[in-house]
Short mmCIF file of C-alpha atoms in Angstrom, two decimals:
data_model
loop_
_atom_site.label_atom_id
_atom_site.label_comp_id
_atom_site.label_asym_id
_atom_site.label_seq_id
_atom_site.Cartn_x
_atom_site.Cartn_y
_atom_site.Cartn_z
CA MET F 1 -54.95 -90.11 -31.06
CA ARG F 2 -54.19 -93.73 -31.88
CA LYS F 3 -57.87 -94.33 -32.55
CA HIS F 4 -58.00 -91.50 -35.08
CA PHE F 5 -54.83 -92.74 -36.76
CA ALA F 6 -56.27 -96.24 -37.04
CA ILE F 7 -59.45 -94.90 -38.62
CA LEU F 8 -57.47 -92.86 -41.17
CA ALA F 9 -55.33 -95.88 -41.99
CA VAL F 10 -58.40 -98.02 -42.63
CA LEU F 11 -59.98 -95.35 -44.84
CA PHE F 12 -56.77 -94.99 -46.84
CA PHE F 13 -56.56 -98.76 -47.32
CA LEU F 14 -60.16 -98.90 -48.53
CA ALA F 15 -59.61 -96.04 -50.95
CA VAL F 16 -56.57 -97.72 -52.49
CA HIS F 17 -58.31 -101.08 -52.55
CA LEU F 18 -61.32 -99.65 -54.45
CA ALA F 19 -59.26 -97.51 -56.80
CA VAL F 20 -57.20 -100.40 -58.19
CA PRO F 21 -60.20 -102.40 -59.51
CA ALA F 22 -61.65 -99.20 -60.92
CA ARG F 23 -58.47 -98.53 -62.89
CA MET F 24 -58.38 -102.14 -64.05
CA ALA F 25 -62.02 -101.94 -65.16
CA ALA F 26 -61.34 -98.71 -67.06
CA ALA F 27 -58.38 -100.34 -68.80
CA ALA F 28 -60.48 -103.41 -69.64
CA GLU F 29 -63.12 -101.20 -71.30
CA THR F 30 -60.62 -99.99 -73.90
CA LYS F 31 -61.58 -101.66 -77.16
CA SER F 32 -59.67 -102.26 -80.36
CA LEU F 33 -61.67 -100.08 -82.73
CA ILE F 34 -59.06 -99.55 -85.47
CA TYR F 35 -58.51 -102.42 -87.92
CA ASP F 36 -55.66 -101.16 -90.07
CA GLU F 37 -55.10 -104.17 -92.32
CA ALA F 38 -53.67 -101.91 -95.06
CA ASN F 39 -50.99 -100.59 -92.67
CA LEU F 40 -51.77 -96.93 -93.29
CA LEU F 41 -50.94 -95.86 -89.73
CA SER F 42 -47.85 -95.92 -87.56
CA GLN F 43 -48.04 -97.52 -84.12
CA GLN F 44 -48.27 -94.12 -82.48
CA GLU F 45 -51.01 -92.97 -84.86
CA TYR F 46 -52.91 -96.20 -84.25
CA ALA F 47 -52.68 -95.77 -80.47
CA GLU F 48 -53.82 -92.15 -80.61
CA LEU F 49 -56.76 -92.86 -82.92
CA ASN F 50 -57.86 -95.92 -80.97
CA ALA F 51 -57.83 -93.93 -77.73
CA MET F 52 -59.77 -91.11 -79.40
CA ALA F 53 -62.35 -93.54 -80.83
CA ASN F 54 -62.86 -95.08 -77.39
CA GLU F 55 -63.17 -91.69 -75.71
CA TYR F 56 -65.57 -90.09 -78.19
CA GLY F 57 -67.54 -93.30 -78.70
CA ALA F 58 -68.16 -93.68 -74.98
CA LYS F 59 -69.75 -90.24 -74.88
CA ARG F 60 -72.29 -91.32 -77.53
CA GLU F 61 -72.52 -94.95 -76.37
CA THR F 62 -71.54 -96.01 -79.88
CA ASP F 63 -68.52 -97.89 -81.19
CA ILE F 64 -66.67 -95.69 -83.70
CA ILE F 65 -64.79 -98.13 -85.93
CA ILE F 66 -62.24 -97.77 -88.75
CA ILE F 67 -61.34 -100.54 -91.21
CA THR F 68 -58.65 -100.35 -93.89
CA SER F 69 -58.07 -103.18 -96.33
CA ASN F 70 -56.00 -103.92 -99.44
CA ASN F 71 -58.95 -106.13 -100.46
CA ALA F 72 -56.99 -108.95 -102.04
CA GLU F 73 -60.23 -110.87 -102.65
CA ASN F 74 -61.78 -107.83 -104.34
CA ILE F 75 -64.92 -107.82 -102.19
CA ASP F 76 -67.34 -104.93 -102.59
CA VAL F 77 -66.76 -102.32 -99.89
CA VAL F 78 -70.40 -102.45 -98.73
CA VAL F 79 -70.33 -106.24 -98.42
CA MET F 80 -67.00 -105.98 -96.62
CA THR F 81 -68.53 -103.61 -94.06
CA GLU F 82 -71.67 -105.66 -93.57
CA ASP F 83 -69.72 -108.92 -93.18
CA PHE F 84 -67.46 -107.28 -90.60
CA TYR F 85 -70.46 -106.20 -88.55
CA ASP F 86 -72.05 -109.65 -88.74
CA ASP F 87 -68.83 -111.52 -87.92
CA HIS F 88 -67.28 -109.26 -85.26
CA ALA F 89 -70.56 -108.22 -83.62
CA PRO F 90 -69.39 -104.76 -82.50
CA GLY F 91 -71.59 -102.50 -80.43
CA TYR F 92 -71.02 -100.26 -77.46
CA ASP F 93 -74.08 -101.43 -75.54
CA LYS F 94 -74.26 -105.07 -76.66
CA PRO F 95 -73.08 -107.41 -79.42
CA HIS F 96 -74.51 -106.16 -82.70
CA GLY F 97 -75.38 -102.87 -81.05
CA ASN F 98 -74.67 -99.18 -81.62
CA ALA F 99 -71.81 -98.72 -84.08
CA VAL F 100 -70.61 -96.55 -86.94
CA ILE F 101 -68.03 -98.00 -89.33
CA LEU F 102 -65.70 -96.33 -91.83
CA THR F 103 -64.25 -98.78 -94.36
CA LEU F 104 -61.46 -98.00 -96.85
CA ASP F 105 -60.95 -100.30 -99.84
CA MET F 106 -57.44 -99.39 -100.98
CA LYS F 107 -57.61 -101.66 -104.04
CA ASN F 108 -60.57 -99.89 -105.63
CA ARG F 109 -60.19 -96.56 -103.78
CA ASP F 110 -63.69 -96.91 -102.33
CA VAL F 111 -64.87 -95.52 -99.00
CA TYR F 112 -68.04 -96.54 -97.20
CA LEU F 113 -69.63 -95.36 -93.96
CA ALA F 114 -72.39 -97.28 -92.20
CA GLY F 115 -74.38 -96.58 -89.04
CA PHE F 116 -76.05 -99.33 -87.01
CA TYR F 117 -78.91 -99.03 -84.52
CA LYS F 118 -78.51 -95.72 -82.63
CA ALA F 119 -75.96 -94.60 -85.23
CA GLU F 120 -78.40 -95.48 -88.02
CA GLN F 121 -80.87 -93.03 -86.51
CA TYR F 122 -78.47 -90.23 -85.64
CA LEU F 123 -76.06 -90.77 -88.55
CA ASP F 124 -78.52 -91.29 -91.38
CA ASP F 125 -77.59 -91.38 -95.07
CA GLY F 126 -77.53 -87.59 -95.32
CA ARG F 127 -75.28 -87.05 -92.32
CA LEU F 128 -72.94 -89.82 -93.44
CA ASP F 129 -72.75 -88.12 -96.84
CA GLN F 130 -71.69 -84.93 -95.07
CA ILE F 131 -69.00 -86.75 -93.09
CA ARG F 132 -67.72 -88.46 -96.22
CA HIS F 133 -67.49 -85.16 -98.09
CA LYS F 134 -65.47 -83.70 -95.21
CA ILE F 135 -62.88 -86.49 -95.11
CA THR F 136 -62.55 -87.33 -98.83
CA PRO F 137 -59.99 -84.58 -99.63
CA ASP F 138 -57.72 -85.83 -96.83
CA LEU F 139 -58.11 -89.43 -98.00
CA SER F 140 -57.27 -88.45 -101.56
CA ASN F 141 -54.14 -86.66 -100.34
CA GLY F 142 -53.05 -89.63 -98.25
CA ASP F 143 -53.58 -87.76 -94.97
CA TYR F 144 -55.23 -90.79 -93.38
CA LYS F 145 -54.69 -89.91 -89.74
CA GLN F 146 -56.19 -86.47 -90.26
CA ALA F 147 -59.14 -87.96 -92.16
CA PHE F 148 -59.77 -90.51 -89.41
CA GLU F 149 -59.58 -87.88 -86.68
CA LYS F 150 -62.08 -85.77 -88.59
CA TYR F 151 -64.36 -88.78 -89.00
CA ILE F 152 -64.29 -89.61 -85.28
CA LYS F 153 -64.88 -86.03 -84.15
CA THR F 154 -67.58 -85.30 -86.74
CA ALA F 155 -69.45 -88.54 -86.01
CA HIS F 156 -69.36 -87.62 -82.31
CA LYS F 157 -70.55 -84.09 -83.06
CA TYR F 158 -73.40 -85.14 -85.36
CA MET F 159 -74.73 -87.67 -82.86
CA GLY F 160 -75.20 -84.81 -80.41
CA PHE F 161 -78.03 -83.37 -82.54
CA LYS F 162 -81.53 -84.70 -82.97
CA PRO F 163 -82.29 -86.47 -86.26
CA GLY F 164 -83.61 -84.17 -88.94
CA VAL F 165 -81.44 -81.21 -87.89
CA ASN F 166 -78.55 -79.93 -89.98
CA PRO F 167 -75.60 -80.50 -87.59
CA ASP F 168 -73.45 -77.89 -89.31
CA ASN F 169 -76.12 -75.23 -88.82
CA PRO F 170 -78.59 -76.65 -86.30
CA LEU F 171 -80.18 -73.33 -85.34
CA PHE F 172 -80.67 -72.03 -88.88
CA SER F 173 -84.12 -73.51 -89.39
CA LEU F 174 -85.34 -72.48 -85.94
CA TRP F 175 -83.97 -68.94 -86.09
CA PHE F 176 -85.19 -68.51 -89.66
CA GLN F 177 -88.72 -69.42 -88.63
CA LEU F 178 -88.56 -67.19 -85.55
CA GLY F 179 -87.14 -64.34 -87.60
CA ALA F 180 -89.83 -64.69 -90.24
CA ALA F 181 -92.50 -64.69 -87.54
CA VAL F 182 -91.04 -61.55 -85.95
CA VAL F 183 -90.88 -59.76 -89.31
CA MET F 184 -94.45 -60.71 -90.21
CA GLY F 185 -95.63 -59.68 -86.77
CA GLY F 186 -93.87 -56.36 -87.14
CA ILE F 187 -95.49 -55.73 -90.51
CA VAL F 188 -98.95 -56.51 -89.16
CA VAL F 189 -98.46 -54.29 -86.11
CA GLY F 190 -97.08 -51.52 -88.32
CA VAL F 191 -100.06 -51.63 -90.63
CA MET F 192 -102.48 -51.62 -87.72
CA THR F 193 -100.67 -48.70 -86.10
CA TYR F 194 -100.68 -46.75 -89.36
CA ARG F 195 -104.38 -47.29 -89.88
CA SER F 196 -105.22 -46.41 -86.31
CA GLY F 197 -103.96 -42.86 -86.86
CA GLY F 198 -107.32 -41.74 -88.28
CA ARG F 199 -109.45 -42.37 -91.31
CA VAL F 200 -108.69 -40.66 -94.57
CA THR F 201 -111.71 -38.55 -95.61
CA VAL F 202 -110.30 -37.23 -98.87
CA ASN F 203 -111.16 -39.26 -101.95
CA ARG F 204 -111.51 -38.72 -105.69
CA ARG F 205 -114.90 -37.02 -105.30
CA THR F 206 -113.33 -34.22 -103.26
CA TYR F 207 -111.71 -32.67 -106.34
CA GLU F 208 -113.81 -34.22 -109.09
CA ASP F 209 -116.25 -32.13 -111.15
CA ALA F 210 -119.02 -34.60 -111.87
CA SER F 211 -120.48 -32.38 -114.64
CA THR F 212 -117.34 -32.60 -116.73
CA SER F 213 -115.91 -35.92 -115.68
CA GLY F 214 -116.66 -39.13 -117.50
CA VAL F 215 -115.26 -42.03 -119.41
CA VAL F 216 -113.92 -40.79 -122.75
CA ASP F 217 -113.21 -44.08 -124.44
CA ARG F 218 -112.88 -47.79 -123.60
CA GLN F 219 -111.28 -50.43 -125.76
CA ASP F 220 -110.32 -54.08 -125.12
CA GLN F 221 -108.16 -55.77 -127.72
CA TYR F 222 -107.20 -59.48 -127.45
CA ILE F 223 -103.98 -60.29 -129.21
CA ARG F 224 -103.00 -63.92 -128.43
CA THR F 225 -101.93 -66.38 -125.73
CA THR F 226 -98.64 -68.25 -125.99
CA THR F 227 -97.76 -71.30 -123.88
CA THR F 228 -94.19 -72.60 -123.85
CA LYS F 229 -93.23 -76.00 -122.46
CA ARG F 230 -89.67 -76.80 -121.43
CA LYS F 231 -88.38 -80.14 -120.18
CA ILE F 232 -86.52 -79.92 -116.88
CA GLU F 233 -83.44 -82.11 -117.00
CA ARG F 234 -82.61 -84.10 -113.90
CA ASN F 235 -79.08 -84.72 -112.71
CA THR F 236 -78.61 -88.50 -112.70
CA SER F 237 -74.86 -88.48 -112.22
CA SER F 238 -73.60 -90.73 -109.42
CA SER F 239 -70.02 -89.53 -109.46
CA SER F 240 -70.49 -87.81 -106.11
CA GLY F 241 -71.28 -91.15 -104.47
CA GLY F 242 -74.01 -91.88 -101.97
CA GLY F 243 -75.64 -95.26 -102.22
CA GLY F 244 -77.47 -95.26 -98.89
CA GLY F 245 -77.78 -98.09 -96.41
CA GLY F 246 -79.21 -101.58 -96.44
CA ILE F 247 -79.42 -104.79 -94.45
CA THR F 248 -76.55 -107.15 -93.65
CA GLY F 249 -76.67 -110.87 -94.31
CA GLY F 250 -77.36 -111.27 -90.60
CA GLY F 251 -80.43 -109.04 -90.82
CA HIS F 252 -79.03 -105.84 -89.31
CA SER F 253 -80.33 -102.62 -90.87
CA HIS F 254 -77.93 -99.72 -91.39
CA SER F 255 -77.56 -96.29 -92.96
CA GLY F 256 -74.79 -95.73 -95.48
CA SER F 257 -72.77 -93.46 -97.74
CA ARG F 258 -70.41 -94.62 -100.50
CA GLY F 259 -67.89 -92.81 -102.64
CA LYS F 260 -64.42 -92.70 -104.20
CA PHE F 261 -61.28 -91.05 -102.86
#
């Protein structure tokens, strides 16, 4: 009995001893991913968003970062984002690694999103445009916490789909192609089935009297040919934003999407 008790005591001690470092390691892995220099968030909102960014980012092995700035030096929002990446070296897997950054320039009301390394591949210019369009109404209304939550969750969601797929309707292309194939196959099978029912032996000669039938008159009259050319205007407006990615001063390539809010 004493032997069993001693064994249980040792096992309990080992479990507690191993659990404490594990909890400390988990706490140490929590990163500061929200840089609210413009003071748009309360302490509680900051804590909630930072915890969410750590949780969702870990699932995609990508740092999900938010920067807000009053931009006293009036630096371009793209340069601001690139300099932050070069100077702070974020990245879930390594310094200057996987990261997606949302930057708000409160002075000029500019917003920029950039994806680095894995995020550049999975959050390309097009997907970042989609994220920006989703959060811009909230940013314009001053609902910053809601906009940031939407950014974190949408970035996480989009990185769960292979590049080249529309994340908001990922199965549309596949099901459309399958549906078209099924319809075409059905038409072909239907035609073959219809024709397999027997050959039609009745034709025009069945009821035609050859002695009285013939061509009465034939006339071809050419009138004219008219060709009309019309120039197709292209929409060159940039009011909706965009801008794409680029390369930082430190040589790190990234995707990007820029706009106003």
